[in-house]
Amino acid sequence: MLARTLACTICATVALVACDDGIGPPRVTPPNPPAGGNDPDFALTGVDGWNLIGNALTPGKDSLTLAVTGPGDTTAIDVWVDDGAGQRLTAGGDGRFDGVVAIGDLGPGEHQLLFAADGATTAFARATFFRTHPMYFVVSTDWDFAEPGQAALDAHDRLRAAHPDIRFTQFVGPYTYTDPAVTDARKAEITTWLTSRRDQHDDEIALHIHPWCHFVAAAGIPCITDQSTVYQTDTSGYTIKVSAYGQAGMEALLDAADRIFVERGLGKPVTFRAGGWTASVETLKALAAKGYVADTSALNWARLEEWNRPPTELYNWNMATWSTINDTSQPYHPNVDDKQSPAAPHVPILEVPDNAIMVDYVTTQEMIGIFAANWPGPALTEPRVYMMGFHPSASFSNDEYNRVHGILEHADLYRASAHAGPVVYAVLRDLPTVWPPAP
């Protein structure tokens, strides 16, 4: 270590300064990187490994608050960001120097900091960090049945305890409130469960429709029974394609669902997923007409191969109508005539593909593979979405729970809140803020 005998008069009231001291102002040209590693005589804090690039939904991390402690005879410490000019940290006494370095103008990717003391031409430390756009991780649930099952509801709370950043987008079926088999007391319990999680954890209460006949009757229209994804006919309505109702019928179903949700204190839903992912472009037009801002019926159909042994209408229909949707499909505004096309003119709704689908059909390792496909690393050059989910029902199994827990454990390793990566847990209603319609 070179002896430091020069005195420095610190002349700053701001975090970073370039004062006129005995060693001169910080140099424009960065120093040479340290040879053989950082000098252990200096302790450095404040370099967060991952920093988000902000957007209209998510604030960016646009500065680093640095602190360096060195030998007591150190008079000045300068820092360089990439190839930028040097900036002087503020001396605080006892060998401590502090400063705030702006990084908001840096693009996605890896960036470098070099630190030098007392005008040295070789840095005593080098540190790196990343700038990245967010990867929004959406955990969704499809309420296919009137009774979700208490064990499945309790599983939500277990997952939240294990993964505190999580937020759920609950695609709730209005048929909970039209099924005569569900008691009034149970309906009230389910309502309290939903609203408490919304109010305490900012979960989203969204809409899911399988056209059960008791709900369709409540909407005041005839129940269709001959367009099932599984059977020749289905007199319950459960497996009937949502697309069978066209735009006018779908608007009637949405009006009924909105009325039920508001009456029960759930609030008007603004996002949707069709039962069996069976939304048509007419479905999307009905959603837009009734104030819905996003849909997530676009299916990564190839992951539904369980329904292709032997081939079923559910598999064949989704393969044909969502043919372009895959592991890495991202939000888009659908064309008025082709629900898979992002070309103008658009239906005024955001389509967010269900790219990791439901844990019924994918293992944890498969979901991790889809995660890697959407974030190949190191930094995202644009925001992305990872959408997955599960079915709350009496048949929700320990294996399914473990699949959900497994992918969340993986995602938690890369949380932006811990400066560990790009993962931001989000709910569907927020995403149109990031992907607004074209002007």
Short mmCIF file of C-alpha atoms in Angstrom, two decimals:
data_model
loop_
_atom_site.label_atom_id
_atom_site.label_comp_id
_atom_site.label_asym_id
_atom_site.label_seq_id
_atom_site.Cartn_x
_atom_site.Cartn_y
_atom_site.Cartn_z
CA MET A 1 0.00 0.00 0.00
CA LEU A 2 1.43 3.39 -0.99
CA ALA A 3 1.89 5.86 1.85
CA ARG A 4 -0.75 8.57 1.77
CA THR A 5 0.56 11.92 2.99
CA LEU A 6 -1.55 14.32 0.98
CA ALA A 7 -4.31 16.13 2.80
CA CYS A 8 -7.69 16.51 1.20
CA THR A 9 -10.21 19.23 1.92
CA ILE A 10 -13.61 17.67 1.31
CA CYS A 11 -15.77 20.25 -0.34
CA ALA A 12 -19.05 18.50 -0.98
CA THR A 13 -22.58 18.73 0.30
CA VAL A 14 -23.75 16.15 -2.28
CA ALA A 15 -23.10 12.43 -2.45
CA LEU A 16 -20.53 12.48 -5.26
CA VAL A 17 -18.06 15.30 -5.75
CA ALA A 18 -14.96 16.23 -7.70
CA CYS A 19 -13.16 18.54 -5.27
CA ASP A 20 -9.97 20.48 -5.88
CA ASP A 21 -7.58 18.72 -3.51
CA GLY A 22 -3.93 17.90 -3.53
CA ILE A 23 -4.39 14.89 -5.78
CA GLY A 24 -6.58 16.67 -8.30
CA PRO A 25 -10.08 15.88 -9.50
CA PRO A 26 -11.17 12.40 -10.55
CA ARG A 27 -9.76 11.35 -13.87
CA VAL A 28 -11.97 10.92 -16.89
CA THR A 29 -10.19 7.73 -17.93
CA PRO A 30 -10.89 4.69 -15.75
CA PRO A 31 -7.95 3.05 -13.97
CA ASN A 32 -6.59 -0.36 -14.78
CA PRO A 33 -8.52 -3.22 -13.14
CA PRO A 34 -6.88 -4.68 -10.04
CA ALA A 35 -4.36 -7.39 -10.79
CA GLY A 36 -4.94 -10.55 -8.81
CA GLY A 37 -8.20 -9.59 -7.13
CA ASN A 38 -9.57 -6.82 -4.94
CA ASP A 39 -7.44 -5.28 -2.19
CA PRO A 40 -8.64 -6.76 1.15
CA ASP A 41 -7.74 -3.52 2.95
CA PHE A 42 -10.89 -1.96 1.49
CA ALA A 43 -14.46 -3.03 2.36
CA LEU A 44 -17.16 -2.26 -0.20
CA THR A 45 -20.95 -2.36 0.20
CA GLY A 46 -23.93 -1.22 -1.84
CA VAL A 47 -23.34 -2.96 -5.16
CA ASP A 48 -26.59 -4.82 -5.71
CA GLY A 49 -26.13 -7.70 -8.11
CA TRP A 50 -29.38 -7.19 -10.07
CA ASN A 51 -31.16 -3.90 -10.67
CA LEU A 52 -34.46 -3.50 -12.47
CA ILE A 53 -35.05 -1.24 -15.42
CA GLY A 54 -38.34 0.40 -14.51
CA ASN A 55 -41.56 0.83 -16.42
CA ALA A 56 -45.05 2.22 -15.82
CA LEU A 57 -45.84 -0.63 -13.40
CA THR A 58 -42.56 -1.39 -11.66
CA PRO A 59 -40.11 1.26 -10.38
CA GLY A 60 -36.55 0.86 -11.55
CA LYS A 61 -33.47 0.61 -9.37
CA ASP A 62 -31.67 3.60 -10.86
CA SER A 63 -28.84 4.21 -8.41
CA LEU A 64 -26.36 2.44 -6.17
CA THR A 65 -25.70 3.74 -2.67
CA LEU A 66 -22.06 2.91 -2.12
CA ALA A 67 -19.94 2.81 1.00
CA VAL A 68 -16.22 2.10 1.07
CA THR A 69 -14.07 1.76 4.16
CA GLY A 70 -10.30 1.82 3.74
CA PRO A 71 -7.11 2.47 5.65
CA GLY A 72 -7.23 5.54 7.87
CA ASP A 73 -4.70 7.46 5.76
CA THR A 74 -6.88 7.27 2.62
CA THR A 75 -7.75 10.79 1.47
CA ALA A 76 -9.93 10.25 -1.61
CA ILE A 77 -11.77 7.43 -3.36
CA ASP A 78 -13.06 7.68 -6.90
CA VAL A 79 -15.43 5.35 -8.76
CA TRP A 80 -15.94 4.79 -12.48
CA VAL A 81 -19.06 3.22 -14.01
CA ASP A 82 -18.16 1.34 -17.19
CA ASP A 83 -16.20 3.78 -19.36
CA GLY A 84 -17.67 6.89 -17.77
CA ALA A 85 -15.74 9.63 -16.04
CA GLY A 86 -14.59 9.23 -12.48
CA GLN A 87 -16.75 10.38 -9.58
CA ARG A 88 -15.47 11.17 -6.11
CA LEU A 89 -17.08 9.70 -3.03
CA THR A 90 -17.66 11.87 0.03
CA ALA A 91 -15.27 11.37 2.96
CA GLY A 92 -17.02 10.70 6.25
CA GLY A 93 -14.07 10.15 8.56
CA ASP A 94 -12.44 7.01 9.94
CA GLY A 95 -11.60 5.84 6.44
CA ARG A 96 -15.26 5.75 5.29
CA PHE A 97 -16.38 7.17 1.96
CA ASP A 98 -19.96 7.30 0.67
CA GLY A 99 -21.74 8.16 -2.55
CA VAL A 100 -24.73 7.56 -4.75
CA VAL A 101 -23.96 6.47 -8.30
CA ALA A 102 -26.63 6.94 -10.95
CA ILE A 103 -27.21 3.88 -13.16
CA GLY A 104 -30.62 4.74 -14.63
CA ASP A 105 -29.20 5.50 -18.07
CA LEU A 106 -27.51 2.12 -18.38
CA GLY A 107 -29.04 -0.46 -20.65
CA PRO A 108 -29.69 -4.12 -19.90
CA GLY A 109 -26.64 -6.29 -19.34
CA GLU A 110 -23.58 -6.54 -17.14
CA HIS A 111 -21.84 -3.36 -15.96
CA GLN A 112 -18.58 -2.64 -14.16
CA LEU A 113 -17.47 -0.41 -11.29
CA LEU A 114 -13.81 0.39 -10.67
CA PHE A 115 -12.59 1.99 -7.43
CA ALA A 116 -9.25 3.77 -6.98
CA ALA A 117 -7.75 5.61 -4.02
CA ASP A 118 -5.77 8.84 -3.96
CA GLY A 119 -5.45 9.20 -7.72
CA ALA A 120 -3.99 5.73 -8.30
CA THR A 121 -3.96 4.50 -11.90
CA THR A 122 -4.75 0.92 -10.85
CA ALA A 123 -8.04 0.18 -9.12
CA PHE A 124 -8.09 -1.42 -5.68
CA ALA A 125 -11.46 -3.08 -6.41
CA ARG A 126 -13.67 -4.11 -9.29
CA ALA A 127 -17.38 -4.93 -8.90
CA THR A 128 -20.03 -5.93 -11.41
CA PHE A 129 -23.80 -5.68 -11.49
CA PHE A 130 -26.65 -6.28 -13.94
CA ARG A 131 -29.44 -4.12 -15.27
CA THR A 132 -32.49 -6.06 -16.45
CA HIS A 133 -36.12 -5.65 -17.37
CA PRO A 134 -38.56 -7.55 -15.14
CA MET A 135 -39.88 -11.04 -15.66
CA TYR A 136 -43.41 -10.95 -14.27
CA PHE A 137 -44.28 -14.22 -12.57
CA VAL A 138 -48.05 -14.75 -12.42
CA VAL A 139 -49.48 -17.50 -10.20
CA SER A 140 -53.06 -18.19 -11.27
CA THR A 141 -55.80 -20.51 -10.05
CA ASP A 142 -58.72 -21.84 -12.09
CA TRP A 143 -61.85 -22.42 -9.99
CA ASP A 144 -63.46 -25.08 -12.17
CA PHE A 145 -65.95 -26.22 -9.55
CA ALA A 146 -68.46 -24.57 -7.26
CA GLU A 147 -66.65 -25.97 -4.20
CA PRO A 148 -62.88 -25.40 -4.31
CA GLY A 149 -62.26 -27.63 -1.29
CA GLN A 150 -60.94 -26.32 2.01
CA ALA A 151 -57.69 -28.27 1.73
CA ALA A 152 -56.91 -26.48 -1.54
CA LEU A 153 -57.68 -23.11 0.03
CA ASP A 154 -55.45 -23.93 2.99
CA ALA A 155 -52.69 -24.84 0.52
CA HIS A 156 -52.67 -21.21 -0.67
CA ASP A 157 -51.78 -20.06 2.83
CA ARG A 158 -49.03 -22.68 3.13
CA LEU A 159 -47.58 -21.50 -0.18
CA ARG A 160 -47.71 -17.87 0.90
CA ALA A 161 -45.95 -18.66 4.17
CA ALA A 162 -43.17 -20.37 2.21
CA HIS A 163 -43.01 -17.71 -0.51
CA PRO A 164 -43.89 -14.30 1.00
CA ASP A 165 -43.62 -12.32 -2.27
CA ILE A 166 -46.32 -14.39 -3.97
CA ARG A 167 -49.56 -12.86 -5.22
CA PHE A 168 -52.40 -14.97 -6.58
CA THR A 169 -54.65 -14.21 -9.51
CA GLN A 170 -57.76 -16.14 -8.49
CA PHE A 171 -59.87 -17.00 -11.53
CA VAL A 172 -63.05 -17.56 -9.58
CA GLY A 173 -66.12 -19.27 -11.00
CA PRO A 174 -69.44 -17.46 -10.45
CA TYR A 175 -71.11 -20.87 -10.28
CA THR A 176 -70.05 -21.14 -6.63
CA TYR A 177 -72.97 -18.81 -5.99
CA THR A 178 -75.50 -20.48 -8.30
CA ASP A 179 -74.92 -24.12 -7.38
CA PRO A 180 -77.78 -25.31 -5.11
CA ALA A 181 -75.44 -27.91 -3.60
CA VAL A 182 -73.33 -25.18 -1.95
CA THR A 183 -74.93 -23.91 1.26
CA ASP A 184 -75.35 -20.22 1.99
CA ALA A 185 -72.97 -20.59 4.93
CA ARG A 186 -70.28 -22.09 2.71
CA LYS A 187 -70.75 -19.38 0.09
CA ALA A 188 -70.19 -16.80 2.82
CA GLU A 189 -67.03 -18.60 4.01
CA ILE A 190 -65.60 -18.68 0.50
CA THR A 191 -66.40 -15.00 0.02
CA THR A 192 -64.65 -14.10 3.27
CA TRP A 193 -61.64 -16.19 2.29
CA LEU A 194 -61.35 -14.45 -1.09
CA THR A 195 -61.88 -10.89 0.13
CA SER A 196 -59.49 -11.27 3.07
CA ARG A 197 -56.68 -12.44 0.78
CA ARG A 198 -57.45 -9.63 -1.64
CA ASP A 199 -57.45 -7.00 1.10
CA GLN A 200 -54.47 -8.32 3.07
CA HIS A 201 -52.20 -9.51 0.28
CA ASP A 202 -53.39 -7.66 -2.83
CA ASP A 203 -54.43 -10.83 -4.61
CA GLU A 204 -56.64 -10.40 -7.65
CA ILE A 205 -60.18 -11.74 -7.89
CA ALA A 206 -60.59 -12.48 -11.60
CA LEU A 207 -63.17 -14.48 -13.56
CA HIS A 208 -63.18 -18.06 -14.79
CA ILE A 209 -66.13 -19.54 -16.65
CA HIS A 210 -67.03 -23.11 -17.34
CA PRO A 211 -70.62 -22.73 -18.53
CA TRP A 212 -72.28 -24.84 -15.85
CA CYS A 213 -76.00 -24.88 -16.63
CA HIS A 214 -77.11 -23.53 -13.24
CA PHE A 215 -74.95 -20.45 -13.87
CA VAL A 216 -76.10 -20.12 -17.49
CA ALA A 217 -79.71 -20.25 -16.27
CA ALA A 218 -78.92 -17.43 -13.83
CA ALA A 219 -77.73 -15.40 -16.82
CA GLY A 220 -81.16 -15.89 -18.43
CA ILE A 221 -80.05 -17.71 -21.57
CA PRO A 222 -80.41 -21.33 -22.74
CA CYS A 223 -77.70 -23.77 -21.67
CA ILE A 224 -75.75 -25.34 -24.53
CA THR A 225 -75.01 -29.05 -24.02
CA ASP A 226 -73.74 -30.30 -27.40
CA GLN A 227 -70.34 -28.59 -27.82
CA SER A 228 -68.30 -30.42 -25.21
CA THR A 229 -64.53 -30.77 -25.25
CA VAL A 230 -64.85 -34.30 -23.84
CA TYR A 231 -68.29 -35.86 -24.46
CA GLN A 232 -70.93 -36.04 -27.17
CA THR A 233 -73.22 -34.09 -24.86
CA ASP A 234 -72.77 -32.68 -21.38
CA THR A 235 -76.01 -31.78 -19.65
CA SER A 236 -74.10 -30.19 -16.75
CA GLY A 237 -72.54 -27.61 -19.10
CA TYR A 238 -69.15 -27.99 -17.40
CA THR A 239 -67.15 -29.18 -20.43
CA ILE A 240 -68.94 -27.03 -23.01
CA LYS A 241 -66.68 -24.67 -24.95
CA VAL A 242 -67.03 -21.05 -23.89
CA SER A 243 -66.76 -20.18 -27.60
CA ALA A 244 -70.12 -21.91 -28.16
CA TYR A 245 -71.89 -18.88 -26.70
CA GLY A 246 -70.63 -16.41 -29.30
CA GLN A 247 -70.33 -12.73 -28.48
CA ALA A 248 -73.92 -12.02 -27.44
CA GLY A 249 -74.20 -15.08 -25.21
CA MET A 250 -70.82 -14.37 -23.68
CA GLU A 251 -71.86 -10.81 -22.88
CA ALA A 252 -74.90 -12.19 -21.06
CA LEU A 253 -72.66 -14.54 -19.05
CA LEU A 254 -70.29 -11.69 -18.20
CA ASP A 255 -73.16 -9.46 -17.09
CA ALA A 256 -74.38 -12.22 -14.78
CA ALA A 257 -70.89 -12.87 -13.38
CA ASP A 258 -70.26 -9.17 -12.80
CA ARG A 259 -73.57 -8.86 -10.96
CA ILE A 260 -72.84 -11.87 -8.75
CA PHE A 261 -69.32 -10.70 -7.93
CA VAL A 262 -70.41 -7.18 -7.04
CA GLU A 263 -73.34 -8.40 -4.93
CA ARG A 264 -70.99 -10.66 -2.99
CA GLY A 265 -68.42 -7.93 -2.36
CA LEU A 266 -65.81 -9.44 -4.67
CA GLY A 267 -65.73 -6.38 -6.94
CA LYS A 268 -66.06 -6.29 -10.69
CA PRO A 269 -63.53 -8.65 -12.32
CA VAL A 270 -61.42 -7.20 -15.12
CA THR A 271 -59.40 -10.22 -16.27
CA PHE A 272 -60.49 -13.62 -17.52
CA ARG A 273 -59.55 -17.15 -18.47
CA ALA A 274 -61.98 -19.38 -20.36
CA GLY A 275 -62.69 -22.87 -19.10
CA GLY A 276 -60.64 -25.29 -21.16
CA TRP A 277 -58.96 -22.18 -22.66
CA THR A 278 -61.84 -22.25 -25.20
CA ALA A 279 -62.06 -18.53 -25.94
CA SER A 280 -62.79 -17.39 -29.49
CA VAL A 281 -62.26 -13.94 -30.94
CA GLU A 282 -65.97 -13.33 -30.22
CA THR A 283 -65.25 -14.18 -26.58
CA LEU A 284 -62.50 -11.57 -26.54
CA LYS A 285 -64.77 -8.96 -28.12
CA ALA A 286 -67.39 -9.64 -25.46
CA LEU A 287 -64.77 -9.25 -22.72
CA ALA A 288 -63.59 -5.93 -24.14
CA ALA A 289 -67.17 -4.70 -24.43
CA LYS A 290 -67.77 -5.46 -20.75
CA GLY A 291 -64.71 -3.67 -19.38
CA TYR A 292 -62.20 -6.50 -19.18
CA VAL A 293 -58.60 -5.43 -19.73
CA ALA A 294 -56.78 -8.76 -20.11
CA ASP A 295 -57.42 -12.39 -21.01
CA THR A 296 -55.19 -15.42 -20.53
CA SER A 297 -56.94 -18.12 -22.53
CA ALA A 298 -54.13 -18.44 -25.09
CA LEU A 299 -52.74 -21.88 -24.34
CA ASN A 300 -49.34 -23.49 -24.71
CA TRP A 301 -51.27 -26.41 -26.16
CA ALA A 302 -48.33 -28.78 -26.72
CA ARG A 303 -48.00 -29.12 -22.92
CA LEU A 304 -51.52 -30.56 -22.80
CA GLU A 305 -50.37 -33.89 -24.25
CA GLU A 306 -52.18 -35.83 -21.51
CA TRP A 307 -55.36 -35.04 -23.41
CA ASN A 308 -53.89 -36.45 -26.62
CA ARG A 309 -53.76 -40.09 -25.43
CA PRO A 310 -56.08 -40.82 -27.20
CA PRO A 311 -56.80 -37.52 -28.98
CA THR A 312 -59.67 -35.52 -27.51
CA GLU A 313 -61.60 -32.50 -28.65
CA LEU A 314 -60.01 -30.48 -25.85
CA TYR A 315 -56.53 -31.15 -27.24
CA ASN A 316 -57.50 -30.88 -30.91
CA TRP A 317 -59.45 -27.65 -30.47
CA ASN A 318 -56.65 -25.94 -28.56
CA MET A 319 -54.00 -27.22 -30.96
CA ALA A 320 -55.95 -25.81 -33.91
CA THR A 321 -57.01 -22.48 -32.46
CA TRP A 322 -53.91 -21.65 -30.38
CA SER A 323 -51.46 -23.18 -32.86
CA THR A 324 -48.78 -20.48 -32.52
CA ILE A 325 -48.70 -20.34 -28.71
CA ASN A 326 -45.68 -22.00 -27.09
CA ASP A 327 -43.30 -21.90 -24.12
CA THR A 328 -42.07 -18.38 -24.82
CA SER A 329 -45.23 -16.67 -26.12
CA GLN A 330 -45.64 -13.18 -24.68
CA PRO A 331 -48.46 -10.61 -24.28
CA TYR A 332 -50.01 -9.11 -27.39
CA HIS A 333 -53.14 -7.31 -28.53
CA PRO A 334 -55.22 -9.67 -30.69
CA ASN A 335 -56.51 -8.87 -34.13
CA VAL A 336 -60.27 -8.37 -34.53
CA ASP A 337 -60.51 -11.35 -36.88
CA ASP A 338 -57.65 -13.59 -35.73
CA LYS A 339 -57.15 -14.06 -31.99
CA GLN A 340 -53.55 -15.24 -32.49
CA SER A 341 -52.43 -12.32 -34.64
CA PRO A 342 -51.00 -9.12 -33.13
CA ALA A 343 -51.73 -7.18 -36.31
CA ALA A 344 -54.00 -4.13 -36.26
CA PRO A 345 -56.89 -3.53 -35.99
CA HIS A 346 -57.03 -4.88 -32.45
CA VAL A 347 -59.61 -6.06 -29.99
CA PRO A 348 -58.99 -3.62 -27.09
CA ILE A 349 -57.78 -6.25 -24.65
CA LEU A 350 -54.37 -7.67 -23.73
CA GLU A 351 -53.89 -11.39 -24.41
CA VAL A 352 -51.38 -12.93 -21.98
CA PRO A 353 -50.50 -16.50 -23.02
CA ASP A 354 -50.71 -19.26 -20.43
CA ASN A 355 -47.19 -20.36 -21.33
CA ALA A 356 -46.46 -22.60 -18.31
CA ILE A 357 -50.09 -23.78 -18.11
CA MET A 358 -51.39 -25.70 -15.07
CA VAL A 359 -49.47 -28.01 -12.78
CA ASP A 360 -51.91 -30.79 -13.69
CA TYR A 361 -49.99 -31.11 -16.97
CA VAL A 362 -46.39 -30.10 -16.23
CA THR A 363 -43.84 -31.27 -13.68
CA THR A 364 -41.69 -28.92 -11.66
CA GLN A 365 -38.76 -29.70 -13.94
CA GLU A 366 -40.84 -28.92 -17.02
CA MET A 367 -41.88 -25.60 -15.49
CA ILE A 368 -38.25 -24.82 -14.67
CA GLY A 369 -37.42 -25.53 -18.31
CA ILE A 370 -40.10 -23.08 -19.45
CA PHE A 371 -38.72 -20.56 -16.95
CA ALA A 372 -35.26 -20.92 -18.48
CA ALA A 373 -36.65 -20.54 -21.99
CA ASN A 374 -38.22 -17.22 -20.99
CA TRP A 375 -35.14 -16.02 -19.14
CA PRO A 376 -32.09 -17.51 -20.87
CA GLY A 377 -29.92 -14.91 -19.12
CA PRO A 378 -28.08 -12.94 -18.25
CA ALA A 379 -30.35 -9.87 -18.53
CA LEU A 380 -33.75 -9.34 -20.15
CA THR A 381 -33.80 -6.76 -22.91
CA GLU A 382 -37.56 -6.29 -22.54
CA PRO A 383 -40.21 -7.20 -19.93
CA ARG A 384 -41.52 -10.76 -20.06
CA VAL A 385 -44.26 -12.83 -18.44
CA TYR A 386 -44.22 -16.32 -16.96
CA MET A 387 -47.78 -17.56 -16.38
CA MET A 388 -48.56 -20.76 -14.45
CA GLY A 389 -51.32 -22.06 -12.23
CA PHE A 390 -53.29 -24.82 -10.54
CA HIS A 391 -56.88 -25.89 -9.90
CA PRO A 392 -58.24 -25.47 -6.37
CA SER A 393 -60.49 -28.46 -5.93
CA ALA A 394 -61.21 -31.37 -3.62
CA SER A 395 -58.79 -33.42 -5.72
CA PHE A 396 -55.84 -31.03 -5.33
CA SER A 397 -53.07 -33.45 -4.39
CA ASN A 398 -49.83 -33.34 -2.44
CA ASP A 399 -48.01 -33.97 -5.70
CA GLU A 400 -49.63 -30.92 -7.28
CA TYR A 401 -48.81 -28.86 -4.20
CA ASN A 402 -45.19 -29.94 -4.41
CA ARG A 403 -45.05 -29.00 -8.08
CA VAL A 404 -46.27 -25.49 -7.28
CA HIS A 405 -43.91 -25.22 -4.32
CA GLY A 406 -41.03 -26.44 -6.48
CA ILE A 407 -41.38 -23.85 -9.22
CA LEU A 408 -41.85 -21.11 -6.63
CA GLU A 409 -38.67 -22.19 -4.86
CA HIS A 410 -36.89 -21.85 -8.19
CA ALA A 411 -38.40 -18.45 -8.95
CA ASP A 412 -37.58 -17.16 -5.46
CA LEU A 413 -33.89 -17.66 -6.18
CA TYR A 414 -34.11 -14.83 -8.73
CA ARG A 415 -36.38 -12.29 -7.05
CA ALA A 416 -35.85 -8.67 -7.93
CA SER A 417 -36.85 -7.74 -4.37
CA ALA A 418 -33.67 -9.49 -3.20
CA HIS A 419 -31.58 -8.03 -6.07
CA ALA A 420 -31.07 -11.62 -7.21
CA GLY A 421 -32.61 -11.49 -10.68
CA PRO A 422 -35.55 -10.22 -12.73
CA VAL A 423 -38.49 -12.04 -11.06
CA VAL A 424 -41.37 -9.83 -9.95
CA TYR A 425 -44.55 -11.50 -8.69
CA ALA A 426 -47.55 -9.82 -10.30
CA VAL A 427 -51.26 -10.23 -10.91
CA LEU A 428 -52.82 -10.20 -14.33
CA ARG A 429 -54.77 -6.96 -13.97
CA ASP A 430 -51.47 -5.02 -13.67
CA LEU A 431 -49.93 -6.19 -16.93
CA PRO A 432 -51.79 -3.89 -19.36
CA THR A 433 -49.83 -1.09 -17.67
CA VAL A 434 -46.66 -2.64 -19.10
CA TRP A 435 -48.19 -3.59 -22.45
CA PRO A 436 -50.63 -0.78 -23.27
CA PRO A 437 -52.46 -0.71 -26.60
CA ALA A 438 -50.75 1.05 -29.47
CA PRO A 439 -51.73 4.73 -29.75
#
